[in-house]
């Protein structure tokens, strides 16, 4: 299991720019591979499952990454994480993002288990699109927080049946988390209504976050009105509703 190998996309440090853990200082491990094609995807280059190389923003190498070969074992990956922690810690947590991390379930299990054994006080946040096979119960105790995206057709460009999300969210009683719905100026009230109901029904203890898609202008009168109506509808249904934009992109940081 320790020799489980996986495909990485990049490793860097920054501050969490989305969701309920906004602003926390984290190490970001982006895994390669995602079968989806969201219109707003800002990590398209990381979608191929078998990326030949990955980018390591080594603390001593400045802003230019070192390019290293894939695949990498879970132990080696935790060695790289340890290098960062020793040189530039402390960090609140490790954020595992993608791509879609749950497309490499065995590697994810090995990686989180070894990381938690070495760094029991560090928390782990997992970002997922919620459209993969259900996360293994073996992740219990390793993942502290799960940020689940709900895909709305108006923003991502393709339709997803909510049945999949129902199964996924109802299986997550063992972790804390938040649910994010990316919204665009063309998002519809009925989509928000359905997403807010889903979140309230299956994870009422989690924040339900509307995340305005970055790069669209929201300051026209018309779009402000859309935002207002979507937020109003979400809160009518789900008392955990709030709006949080991608703060790292507003700040121009990674
Ligand atoms: S699920 Fe995430 S990584 Fe995959 S295409 Fe959508 S935004 Fe990109």
Coordinates of N, CA and C and ligand atoms in Angstrom, one line a residue:
X1 N 0.8 -1.2 0.0 CA 0.0 0.0 0.0 C 0.9 1.3 0.0
X2 N 2.0 1.2 0.8 CA 2.9 2.4 0.8 C 3.5 2.7 -0.5
X3 N 3.6 1.6 -1.4 CA 4.2 1.8 -2.7 C 3.2 2.2 -3.7
X4 N 2.0 2.4 -3.3 CA 0.9 2.9 -4.2 C 1.4 4.1 -4.9
X5 N 1.3 4.1 -6.3 CA 1.8 5.2 -7.0 C 0.7 6.0 -7.6
X6 N 0.9 7.3 -7.8 CA -0.2 8.2 -8.3 C 0.4 9.2 -9.2
X7 N -0.5 9.9 -9.8 CA -0.1 11.0 -10.8 C -0.4 12.3 -10.2
X8 N 0.6 13.1 -10.0 CA 0.5 14.5 -9.4 C 0.4 15.5 -10.5
X9 N -0.1 16.7 -10.2 CA -0.1 17.8 -11.1 C 0.8 18.9 -10.6
X10 N 0.6 19.3 -9.3 CA 1.5 20.3 -8.8 C 1.4 20.3 -7.2
X11 N 2.4 20.9 -6.6 CA 2.5 21.0 -5.2 C 3.0 22.4 -4.9
X12 N 2.3 23.2 -4.1 CA 2.6 24.6 -3.8 C 2.0 25.0 -2.5
X13 N 2.4 26.2 -2.0 CA 1.7 26.7 -0.8 C 1.0 28.0 -1.1
X14 N -0.1 28.2 -0.4 CA -0.8 29.4 -0.6 C -1.9 29.5 0.6
X15 N -2.9 30.3 0.3 CA -4.0 30.4 1.3 C -5.3 29.9 0.6
X16 N -6.1 29.3 1.4 CA -7.4 28.7 0.8 C -8.2 29.9 0.3
X17 N -8.6 29.9 -0.9 CA -9.4 31.0 -1.5 C -10.8 30.7 -1.7
X18 N -11.3 29.5 -1.3 CA -12.7 29.2 -1.5 C -13.3 28.5 -0.3
X19 N -14.6 28.6 -0.2 CA -15.4 27.8 0.8 C -15.2 28.2 2.2
X20 N -15.6 27.3 3.1 CA -15.7 27.6 4.5 C -14.3 27.7 5.2
X21 N -13.3 27.2 4.6 CA -11.9 27.3 5.1 C -11.1 28.4 4.5
X22 N -11.9 29.4 4.0 CA -11.3 30.6 3.3 C -10.2 31.2 4.2
X23 N -9.1 31.5 3.6 CA -8.0 32.3 4.3 C -7.0 31.5 5.1
X24 N -7.2 30.2 5.2 CA -6.3 29.4 6.0 C -5.0 29.1 5.2
X25 N -3.9 29.1 5.9 CA -2.6 28.8 5.2 C -2.5 27.3 5.0
X26 N -2.3 27.0 3.7 CA -2.3 25.5 3.4 C -1.2 25.1 2.4
X27 N -0.9 23.8 2.4 CA -0.1 23.2 1.3 C -1.2 22.7 0.4
X28 N -1.0 22.9 -0.9 CA -1.9 22.5 -2.0 C -1.3 21.4 -2.8
X29 N -1.9 20.2 -2.7 CA -1.4 19.1 -3.6 C -2.5 18.8 -4.6
X30 N -2.2 19.2 -5.9 CA -3.1 18.9 -6.9 C -2.8 17.6 -7.6
X31 N -3.8 16.7 -7.6 CA -3.6 15.4 -8.3 C -4.1 15.6 -9.7
X32 N -3.5 14.8 -10.6 CA -3.8 14.8 -12.0 C -5.1 14.0 -12.3
X33 N -5.8 14.4 -13.4 CA -6.9 13.5 -13.8 C -8.3 14.0 -13.5
X34 N -9.1 14.3 -14.5 CA -10.5 14.6 -14.2 C -11.2 14.3 -15.5
X35 N -12.3 13.5 -15.5 CA -13.0 13.2 -16.7 C -14.0 14.3 -17.1
X36 N -14.3 15.2 -16.2 CA -15.3 16.2 -16.6 C -14.7 17.4 -17.4
X37 N -15.6 18.2 -18.0 CA -15.1 19.3 -18.8 C -15.9 20.5 -18.5
X38 N -15.7 21.1 -17.3 CA -16.5 22.2 -16.9 C -16.0 23.5 -17.7
X39 N -17.0 24.3 -18.1 CA -16.6 25.5 -18.8 C -15.7 26.4 -18.1
X40 N -15.9 26.5 -16.8 CA -15.1 27.4 -16.0 C -13.8 26.8 -15.4
X41 N -13.5 25.6 -15.8 CA -12.3 24.9 -15.2 C -11.0 25.8 -15.3
X42 N -10.4 26.0 -14.2 CA -9.1 26.8 -14.2 C -7.9 25.9 -14.1
X43 N -8.1 24.6 -14.2 CA -7.0 23.7 -14.1 C -7.1 22.6 -15.2
X44 N -7.4 23.1 -16.5 CA -7.6 22.2 -17.6 C -6.3 21.3 -17.8
X45 N -5.2 22.0 -17.7 CA -3.9 21.3 -18.0 C -3.7 20.1 -17.0
X46 N -4.5 20.1 -15.9 CA -4.3 18.9 -14.9 C -5.3 17.8 -15.2
X47 N -6.1 17.9 -16.2 CA -7.2 16.9 -16.4 C -6.7 15.6 -17.0
X48 N -5.6 15.6 -17.8 CA -5.2 14.2 -18.3 C -4.8 13.3 -17.1
X49 N -5.2 12.1 -17.1 CA -5.0 11.2 -16.0 C -3.5 10.8 -15.8
X50 N -2.8 10.8 -16.9 CA -1.4 10.3 -16.9 C -0.5 11.4 -17.3
X51 N -0.5 12.5 -16.5 CA 0.5 13.6 -16.8 C 1.9 13.0 -16.7
X52 N 2.7 13.4 -17.7 CA 4.1 12.8 -17.6 C 4.9 13.5 -16.5
X53 N 4.7 14.8 -16.3 CA 5.4 15.5 -15.3 C 4.5 16.3 -14.4
X54 N 5.0 16.6 -13.2 CA 4.3 17.5 -12.3 C 5.2 18.6 -11.8
X55 N 4.6 19.7 -11.3 CA 5.3 20.9 -10.9 C 5.5 21.0 -9.4
X56 N 6.7 21.1 -9.0 CA 6.9 21.2 -7.5 C 7.5 22.6 -7.3
X57 N 6.7 23.4 -6.6 CA 7.1 24.8 -6.2 C 7.9 24.7 -4.9
X58 N 9.2 24.3 -5.1 CA 10.1 24.0 -3.9 C 10.4 25.3 -3.2
X59 N 10.3 25.3 -1.9 CA 10.5 26.6 -1.2 C 11.8 27.3 -1.6
X60 N 12.9 26.6 -1.8 CA 14.1 27.2 -2.0 C 14.3 27.6 -3.5
X61 N 13.4 27.2 -4.4 CA 13.6 27.5 -5.8 C 12.9 28.7 -6.3
X62 N 12.3 29.5 -5.4 CA 11.6 30.7 -5.9 C 10.3 30.4 -6.6
X63 N 9.9 31.4 -7.5 CA 8.6 31.2 -8.1 C 8.5 30.2 -9.3
X64 N 9.7 29.7 -9.7 CA 9.7 28.7 -10.8 C 9.6 27.3 -10.3
X65 N 8.7 26.5 -10.8 CA 8.6 25.1 -10.3 C 9.7 24.2 -10.9
X66 N 10.0 23.2 -10.1 CA 10.9 22.1 -10.6 C 9.9 21.1 -11.2
X67 N 10.3 20.6 -12.4 CA 9.4 19.6 -13.0 C 9.9 18.2 -12.8
X68 N 9.1 17.4 -12.2 CA 9.5 16.0 -11.8 C 8.6 15.0 -12.5
X69 N 9.1 13.8 -12.5 CA 8.4 12.7 -13.3 C 7.3 12.1 -12.5
X70 N 6.2 11.7 -13.2 CA 5.1 10.9 -12.7 C 5.3 9.5 -13.2
X71 N 4.8 8.4 -12.5 CA 4.0 8.5 -11.3 C 5.0 8.6 -10.1
X72 N 4.4 8.9 -8.9 CA 5.2 9.1 -7.7 C 4.5 8.2 -6.6
X73 N 5.3 7.6 -5.8 CA 4.7 6.8 -4.7 C 4.1 7.7 -3.6
X74 N 3.2 7.1 -2.8 CA 2.6 7.8 -1.7 C 3.6 8.2 -0.7
X75 N 4.6 7.4 -0.5 CA 5.7 7.7 0.5 C 6.5 8.9 0.0
X76 N 6.9 8.8 -1.3 CA 7.7 9.9 -1.8 C 6.9 11.2 -1.8
X77 N 5.6 11.2 -2.1 CA 4.8 12.4 -2.0 C 4.8 13.0 -0.6
X78 N 4.6 12.1 0.4 CA 4.7 12.7 1.8 C 6.0 13.2 2.1
X79 N 7.1 12.6 1.5 CA 8.4 13.2 1.7 C 8.5 14.6 1.2
X80 N 7.9 14.8 0.0 CA 7.9 16.2 -0.6 C 7.1 17.2 0.4
X81 N 6.0 16.6 0.9 CA 5.2 17.5 1.8 C 6.0 17.8 3.0
X82 N 6.7 16.8 3.5 CA 7.5 17.0 4.7 C 8.6 18.1 4.5
X83 N 9.2 18.1 3.3 CA 10.2 19.1 3.0 C 9.6 20.5 3.1
X84 N 8.4 20.7 2.6 CA 7.7 22.0 2.6 C 7.4 22.3 4.1
X85 N 6.9 21.4 4.9 CA 6.5 21.7 6.2 C 7.7 22.1 7.1
X86 N 8.8 21.3 6.9 CA 10.0 21.6 7.6 C 10.6 23.0 7.3
X87 N 10.6 23.3 6.0 CA 11.2 24.6 5.6 C 10.3 25.8 5.8
X88 N 9.0 25.7 5.6 CA 8.2 26.9 5.6 C 6.9 26.8 6.4
X89 N 6.9 25.7 7.3 CA 5.7 25.6 8.2 C 5.7 26.7 9.2
X90 N 4.6 26.9 10.0 CA 3.5 26.0 10.1 C 2.4 26.2 9.0
X91 N 1.6 25.2 8.8 CA 0.4 25.3 7.9 C -0.8 24.8 8.7
X92 N -1.9 25.4 8.4 CA -3.1 24.9 9.0 C -3.5 23.5 8.6
X93 N -3.3 23.3 7.3 CA -3.8 22.0 6.7 C -3.2 21.8 5.3
X94 N -3.5 20.5 4.9 CA -3.1 20.1 3.5 C -4.4 20.1 2.7
X95 N -4.4 20.8 1.6 CA -5.6 20.8 0.7 C -5.3 19.8 -0.5
X96 N -6.1 18.8 -0.7 CA -5.9 17.9 -1.8 C -6.9 18.2 -2.8
X97 N -6.5 18.7 -4.0 CA -7.4 19.2 -5.0 C -7.0 18.5 -6.4
X98 N -7.6 19.0 -7.4 CA -7.4 18.3 -8.7 C -7.5 19.3 -9.9
X99 N -7.8 18.8 -11.0 CA -8.2 17.4 -11.3 C -9.3 16.9 -10.3
X100 N -9.4 15.6 -10.2 CA -10.4 15.1 -9.3 C -9.7 14.0 -8.5
X101 N -9.4 14.3 -7.2 CA -8.6 13.4 -6.4 C -9.2 12.0 -6.3
X102 N -10.5 11.9 -6.3 CA -11.2 10.6 -6.1 C -11.1 9.7 -7.3
X103 N -10.5 10.2 -8.4 CA -10.2 9.4 -9.6 C -9.0 8.5 -9.3
X104 N -8.3 8.8 -8.2 CA -7.1 7.9 -7.8 C -7.4 7.4 -6.4
X105 N -8.4 6.6 -6.2 CA -8.8 6.3 -4.8 C -7.8 5.6 -4.0
X106 N -7.1 4.7 -4.6 CA -6.1 3.9 -3.8 C -4.9 4.7 -3.4
X107 N -4.5 5.5 -4.3 CA -3.4 6.4 -4.0 C -3.8 7.4 -2.9
X108 N -5.0 8.0 -3.1 CA -5.5 8.9 -2.1 C -5.5 8.3 -0.7
X109 N -6.0 7.1 -0.6 CA -6.0 6.4 0.7 C -4.6 6.2 1.3
X110 N -3.7 5.8 0.5 CA -2.3 5.5 0.9 C -1.7 6.9 1.4
X111 N -1.9 7.9 0.5 CA -1.3 9.2 0.8 C -1.8 9.8 2.1
X112 N -3.1 9.8 2.3 CA -3.7 10.4 3.5 C -3.3 9.6 4.7
X113 N -3.3 8.3 4.6 CA -2.9 7.5 5.8 C -1.5 7.8 6.2
X114 N -0.6 7.8 5.2 CA 0.9 8.0 5.6 C 1.1 9.4 6.1
X115 N 0.4 10.4 5.5 CA 0.5 11.8 5.9 C 0.1 11.9 7.3
X116 N -1.1 11.4 7.7 CA -1.6 11.5 9.0 C -0.8 10.8 10.1
X117 N -0.2 9.7 9.6 CA 0.7 9.0 10.6 C 1.9 9.8 10.9
X118 N 2.4 10.5 9.9 CA 3.6 11.4 10.1 C 3.3 12.7 10.7
X119 N 2.1 13.3 10.4 CA 1.7 14.6 10.8 C 0.3 14.5 11.4
X120 N 0.1 13.9 12.6 CA -1.2 13.7 13.1 C -2.0 15.0 13.5
X121 N -1.2 16.0 13.7 CA -1.9 17.3 14.0 C -2.4 18.1 12.8
X122 N -1.9 17.7 11.6 CA -2.2 18.5 10.4 C -3.6 18.0 9.9
X123 N -4.4 18.9 9.5 CA -5.7 18.5 9.0 C -5.7 18.4 7.5
X124 N -6.6 17.6 6.9 CA -6.7 17.4 5.5 C -8.0 17.9 4.9
X125 N -8.0 18.7 3.9 CA -9.2 19.1 3.2 C -9.2 18.4 1.9
X126 N -10.3 17.8 1.5 CA -10.3 17.2 0.2 C -11.4 17.9 -0.7
X127 N -10.9 18.4 -1.9 CA -11.9 19.0 -2.8 C -12.3 18.0 -3.8
X128 N -13.6 17.9 -4.1 CA -14.1 16.9 -5.0 C -15.3 17.4 -5.8
X129 N -15.5 16.8 -7.0 CA -16.7 17.2 -7.7 C -17.9 16.3 -7.3
X130 N -17.7 15.4 -6.5 CA -18.8 14.5 -6.0 C -19.4 13.6 -7.0
X131 N -18.7 13.4 -8.1 CA -19.2 12.6 -9.2 C -18.4 11.4 -9.5
X132 N -17.6 11.0 -8.5 CA -16.8 9.7 -8.6 C -17.5 8.6 -7.8
X133 N -16.9 7.5 -7.9 CA -17.3 6.4 -7.0 C -17.3 6.9 -5.5
X134 N -18.1 6.4 -4.7 CA -18.2 6.9 -3.3 C -16.8 6.8 -2.6
X135 N -16.4 7.8 -1.8 CA -15.2 7.7 -1.1 C -15.2 6.5 -0.2
X136 N -14.1 5.8 -0.1 CA -14.0 4.7 0.8 C -14.1 5.0 2.2
X137 N -14.7 4.2 3.0 CA -14.8 4.4 4.4 C -13.4 4.4 5.0
X138 N -12.5 3.9 4.3 CA -11.1 3.8 4.8 C -10.5 5.2 4.9
X139 N -11.1 6.2 4.2 CA -10.6 7.6 4.4 C -11.1 8.2 5.7
X140 N -12.0 7.6 6.4 CA -12.5 8.1 7.6 C -11.3 8.2 8.6
X141 N -11.3 9.3 9.3 CA -10.2 9.5 10.2 C -9.0 10.2 9.6
X142 N -8.9 10.2 8.2 CA -7.8 10.9 7.5 C -8.3 12.2 6.9
X143 N -9.5 12.2 6.4 CA -10.0 13.5 5.8 C -10.8 14.2 6.8
X144 N -10.4 15.5 7.1 CA -11.1 16.3 8.2 C -12.2 17.1 7.6
X145 N -12.1 17.5 6.3 CA -13.1 18.4 5.7 C -13.2 18.1 4.2
X146 N -14.4 18.1 3.8 CA -14.6 17.7 2.3 C -15.4 18.9 1.7
X147 N -14.8 19.5 0.6 CA -15.5 20.5 -0.1 C -16.1 19.9 -1.4
X148 N -17.4 19.8 -1.5 CA -18.0 19.1 -2.6 C -18.7 20.2 -3.5
X149 N -18.3 20.1 -4.8 CA -18.9 21.0 -5.8 C -20.2 20.3 -6.3
X150 N -21.2 21.1 -6.4 CA -22.4 20.7 -7.2 C -22.5 21.4 -8.5
X151 N -22.5 20.6 -9.6 CA -22.4 21.2 -10.9 C -23.8 21.6 -11.4
X152 N -23.9 22.9 -11.7 CA -25.1 23.4 -12.3 C -24.9 23.6 -13.8
X153 N -25.8 23.2 -14.6 CA -25.6 23.2 -16.1 C -25.4 24.7 -16.6
X154 N -26.0 25.6 -16.0 CA -25.9 27.0 -16.4 C -24.4 27.5 -16.3
X155 N -23.7 26.9 -15.4 CA -22.3 27.4 -15.2 C -21.3 26.4 -15.8
X156 N -21.5 25.1 -15.6 CA -20.5 24.2 -16.0 C -20.7 23.7 -17.5
X157 N -21.9 23.9 -18.0 CA -22.1 23.6 -19.4 C -22.6 22.2 -19.7
X158 N -22.8 21.4 -18.6 CA -23.4 20.0 -18.9 C -24.3 19.7 -17.7
X159 N -25.3 18.8 -18.0 CA -26.3 18.5 -17.0 C -25.8 17.3 -16.2
X160 N -26.1 17.3 -14.9 CA -25.7 16.2 -14.0 C -27.0 15.9 -13.2
X161 N -27.4 14.6 -13.2 CA -28.5 14.2 -12.4 C -28.2 14.3 -10.9
X162 N -29.1 14.7 -10.1 CA -28.8 14.9 -8.6 C -28.8 13.6 -7.9
X163 N -29.2 12.5 -8.5 CA -29.2 11.2 -7.9 C -27.8 10.8 -7.4
X164 N -26.8 11.1 -8.2 CA -25.4 10.8 -7.9 C -25.0 11.6 -6.6
X165 N -25.4 12.9 -6.6 CA -25.0 13.7 -5.4 C -25.7 13.2 -4.1
X166 N -26.9 12.7 -4.3 CA -27.7 12.2 -3.1 C -26.9 11.1 -2.5
X167 N -26.5 10.2 -3.3 CA -25.7 9.0 -2.8 C -24.4 9.5 -2.2
X168 N -23.7 10.4 -2.9 CA -22.4 10.9 -2.4 C -22.5 11.6 -1.1
X169 N -23.4 12.6 -1.0 CA -23.5 13.4 0.2 C -24.1 12.6 1.4
X170 N -25.0 11.7 1.1 CA -25.5 10.9 2.2 C -24.5 9.9 2.8
X171 N -23.4 9.7 2.1 CA -22.4 8.8 2.6 C -21.3 9.5 3.4
X172 N -21.5 10.8 3.6 CA -20.4 11.6 4.2 C -20.6 12.0 5.7
X173 N -21.4 11.2 6.4 CA -21.6 11.6 7.8 C -20.4 11.6 8.7
X174 N -19.3 11.0 8.2 CA -18.1 10.8 9.0 C -17.2 12.0 8.9
X175 N -17.5 13.0 8.1 CA -16.6 14.2 7.9 C -17.4 15.5 8.0
X176 N -16.6 16.6 8.3 CA -17.2 17.9 8.2 C -17.0 18.3 6.7
X177 N -17.7 19.4 6.3 CA -17.5 19.8 4.9 C -18.3 21.0 4.6
X178 N -18.3 21.4 3.3 CA -19.2 22.4 2.7 C -19.5 22.0 1.3
X179 N -20.6 22.6 0.9 CA -21.1 22.3 -0.5 C -21.0 23.6 -1.3
X180 N -20.4 23.6 -2.5 CA -20.3 24.8 -3.3 C -21.0 24.6 -4.6
X181 N -21.8 25.6 -5.0 CA -22.4 25.6 -6.3 C -21.9 26.8 -7.0
X182 N -21.2 26.6 -8.1 CA -20.6 27.7 -8.9 C -21.8 28.3 -9.7
X183 N -22.0 29.6 -9.6 CA -23.1 30.2 -10.3 C -22.6 31.2 -11.3
X184 N -23.3 31.4 -12.4 CA -23.0 32.4 -13.4 C -24.2 33.3 -13.6
X185 N -24.0 34.4 -14.3 CA -25.1 35.3 -14.5 C -26.3 34.6 -15.2
X186 N -26.1 33.5 -15.8 CA -27.3 32.8 -16.4 C -27.8 31.7 -15.6
X187 N -27.4 31.6 -14.3 CA -27.9 30.5 -13.4 C -29.4 30.8 -13.2
X188 N -30.1 29.8 -13.0 CA -31.6 29.9 -12.8 C -32.0 29.6 -11.4
X189 N -33.1 30.2 -11.0 CA -33.6 30.1 -9.6 C -33.9 28.6 -9.4
X190 N -34.5 27.9 -10.4 CA -34.8 26.5 -10.1 C -33.6 25.6 -9.9
X191 N -32.5 26.0 -10.5 CA -31.2 25.2 -10.2 C -30.8 25.4 -8.8
X192 N -30.8 26.7 -8.3 CA -30.4 27.0 -7.0 C -31.3 26.4 -6.0
X193 N -32.6 26.4 -6.3 CA -33.6 25.8 -5.4 C -33.3 24.3 -5.2
X194 N -33.0 23.6 -6.3 CA -32.8 22.2 -6.2 C -31.5 21.9 -5.5
X195 N -30.4 22.7 -5.7 CA -29.1 22.5 -5.0 C -29.3 22.8 -3.6
X196 N -30.0 23.9 -3.2 CA -30.1 24.3 -1.8 C -30.9 23.2 -1.0
X197 N -31.9 22.6 -1.7 CA -32.7 21.6 -1.1 C -31.9 20.3 -0.8
X198 N -31.1 20.0 -1.9 CA -30.2 18.8 -1.8 C -29.2 19.0 -0.6
X199 N -28.6 20.1 -0.5 CA -27.7 20.4 0.6 C -28.4 20.3 2.0
X200 N -29.5 20.9 2.0 CA -30.2 20.9 3.3 C -30.7 19.5 3.7
X201 N -31.1 18.8 2.7 CA -31.6 17.4 3.0 C -30.5 16.5 3.5
X202 N -29.3 16.5 2.7 CA -28.3 15.5 3.0 C -27.2 15.9 3.9
X203 N -26.9 17.2 3.9 CA -25.8 17.7 4.8 C -26.2 19.1 5.4
X204 N -27.3 19.1 6.2 CA -27.8 20.3 6.8 C -26.8 21.0 7.7
X205 N -25.8 20.3 8.2 CA -24.8 20.9 9.1 C -23.7 21.6 8.4
X206 N -23.6 21.5 7.0 CA -22.6 22.0 6.2 C -23.0 23.4 5.6
X207 N -22.0 24.3 5.4 CA -22.4 25.5 4.7 C -22.7 25.2 3.3
X208 N -23.7 26.0 2.7 CA -24.1 25.9 1.3 C -23.6 27.2 0.7
X209 N -22.6 27.1 -0.2 CA -21.9 28.3 -0.7 C -22.2 28.5 -2.2
X210 N -22.7 29.7 -2.5 CA -22.8 30.1 -3.9 C -21.5 30.7 -4.2
X211 N -20.8 30.2 -5.2 CA -19.5 30.8 -5.6 C -19.6 31.4 -7.0
X212 N -19.7 32.7 -7.1 CA -19.9 33.4 -8.4 C -18.7 33.0 -9.3
X213 N -18.9 32.6 -10.5 CA -17.9 32.2 -11.4 C -16.9 33.4 -11.6
X214 N -15.6 33.1 -11.5 CA -14.6 34.2 -11.7 C -14.5 34.6 -13.1
X215 N -14.2 35.9 -13.4 CA -14.0 36.3 -14.7 C -15.2 36.9 -15.4
X216 N -16.4 36.6 -14.8 CA -17.6 37.3 -15.3 C -17.8 38.6 -14.6
X217 N -18.3 39.6 -15.2 CA -18.6 40.8 -14.6 C -19.9 40.7 -13.8
X218 N -19.8 41.0 -12.5 CA -21.0 40.9 -11.7 C -21.5 42.3 -11.3
X219 N -20.8 43.3 -11.8 CA -21.2 44.7 -11.2 C -22.2 45.4 -12.1
X220 N -22.7 44.8 -13.2 CA -23.8 45.5 -13.9 C -25.1 45.4 -13.0
X221 N -26.0 46.3 -13.2 CA -27.2 46.3 -12.5 C -28.0 44.9 -12.7
X222 N -28.0 44.5 -13.9 CA -28.7 43.2 -14.2 C -28.1 42.1 -13.4
X223 N -26.8 41.9 -13.5 CA -26.1 40.8 -12.8 C -26.2 40.9 -11.3
X224 N -26.1 42.1 -10.8 CA -26.3 42.2 -9.3 C -27.6 41.8 -8.9
X225 N -28.6 42.1 -9.7 CA -30.0 41.6 -9.4 C -30.1 40.1 -9.5
X226 N -29.4 39.5 -10.5 CA -29.4 38.0 -10.5 C -28.8 37.5 -9.2
X227 N -27.7 38.0 -8.8 CA -27.0 37.5 -7.6 C -27.9 37.6 -6.4
X228 N -28.5 38.8 -6.3 CA -29.4 39.0 -5.2 C -30.6 38.0 -5.1
X229 N -31.1 37.7 -6.3 CA -32.3 36.8 -6.4 C -31.8 35.3 -6.1
X230 N -30.6 35.0 -6.6 CA -30.1 33.6 -6.3 C -29.8 33.4 -4.8
X231 N -29.2 34.4 -4.3 CA -28.9 34.4 -2.8 C -30.1 34.3 -2.0
X232 N -31.1 35.1 -2.3 CA -32.4 35.2 -1.6 C -33.0 33.8 -1.7
X233 N -33.1 33.2 -2.8 CA -33.7 31.9 -3.0 C -33.0 30.8 -2.2
X234 N -31.6 30.9 -2.3 CA -30.8 29.9 -1.5 C -31.1 30.0 0.0
X235 N -31.2 31.2 0.5 CA -31.4 31.4 1.9 C -32.8 31.0 2.4
X236 N -33.7 31.2 1.5 CA -35.1 30.8 1.8 C -35.2 29.3 2.2
X237 N -34.3 28.6 1.4 CA -34.4 27.1 1.5 C -33.4 26.6 2.5
X238 N -32.2 27.2 2.5 CA -31.1 26.6 3.3 C -30.5 27.7 4.2
X239 N -30.7 27.6 5.5 CA -30.1 28.6 6.4 C -28.6 28.7 6.4
X240 N -27.9 27.7 5.8 CA -26.5 27.7 5.8 C -25.9 28.4 4.5
X241 N -26.8 29.0 3.7 CA -26.4 29.6 2.4 C -25.7 30.9 2.6
X242 N -24.7 31.1 1.7 CA -23.9 32.3 1.7 C -23.2 32.4 0.4
X243 N -22.7 33.6 0.1 CA -21.9 33.8 -1.2 C -20.4 34.0 -0.8
X244 N -19.6 33.2 -1.4 CA -18.1 33.4 -1.2 C -17.5 33.3 -2.6
X245 N -16.8 34.4 -3.1 CA -16.1 34.3 -4.4 C -14.8 33.6 -4.3
X246 N -14.1 33.4 -5.4 CA -12.7 32.8 -5.3 C -11.8 34.0 -4.9
X247 N -11.5 34.1 -3.7 CA -10.7 35.2 -3.1 C -9.3 35.2 -3.7
X248 N -8.7 34.0 -3.8 CA -7.3 34.0 -4.3 C -7.2 34.6 -5.7
X249 N -8.2 34.4 -6.5 CA -8.2 34.9 -7.9 C -8.4 36.4 -7.9
X250 N -9.2 36.9 -6.9 CA -9.4 38.3 -6.8 C -8.1 39.0 -6.4
X251 N -7.3 38.3 -5.6 CA -6.1 38.8 -5.1 C -4.9 38.6 -6.1
X252 N -5.2 37.8 -7.0 CA -4.1 37.5 -8.0 C -3.0 36.6 -7.5
X253 N -3.4 35.8 -6.5 CA -2.4 34.8 -6.0 C -2.7 33.4 -6.4
X254 N -1.8 32.5 -6.3 CA -2.0 31.1 -6.8 C -3.0 30.4 -5.9
Ligands
LIG1 S1 -14.5 18.9 -12.1 FE1 -13.0 20.4 -11.5 S2 -11.1 19.7 -12.5 FE2 -12.8 18.6 -13.4 S3 -13.3 19.9 -15.2 FE3 -14.6 20.5 -13.5 S4 -13.6 22.3 -12.6 FE4 -12.1 21.2 -13.9

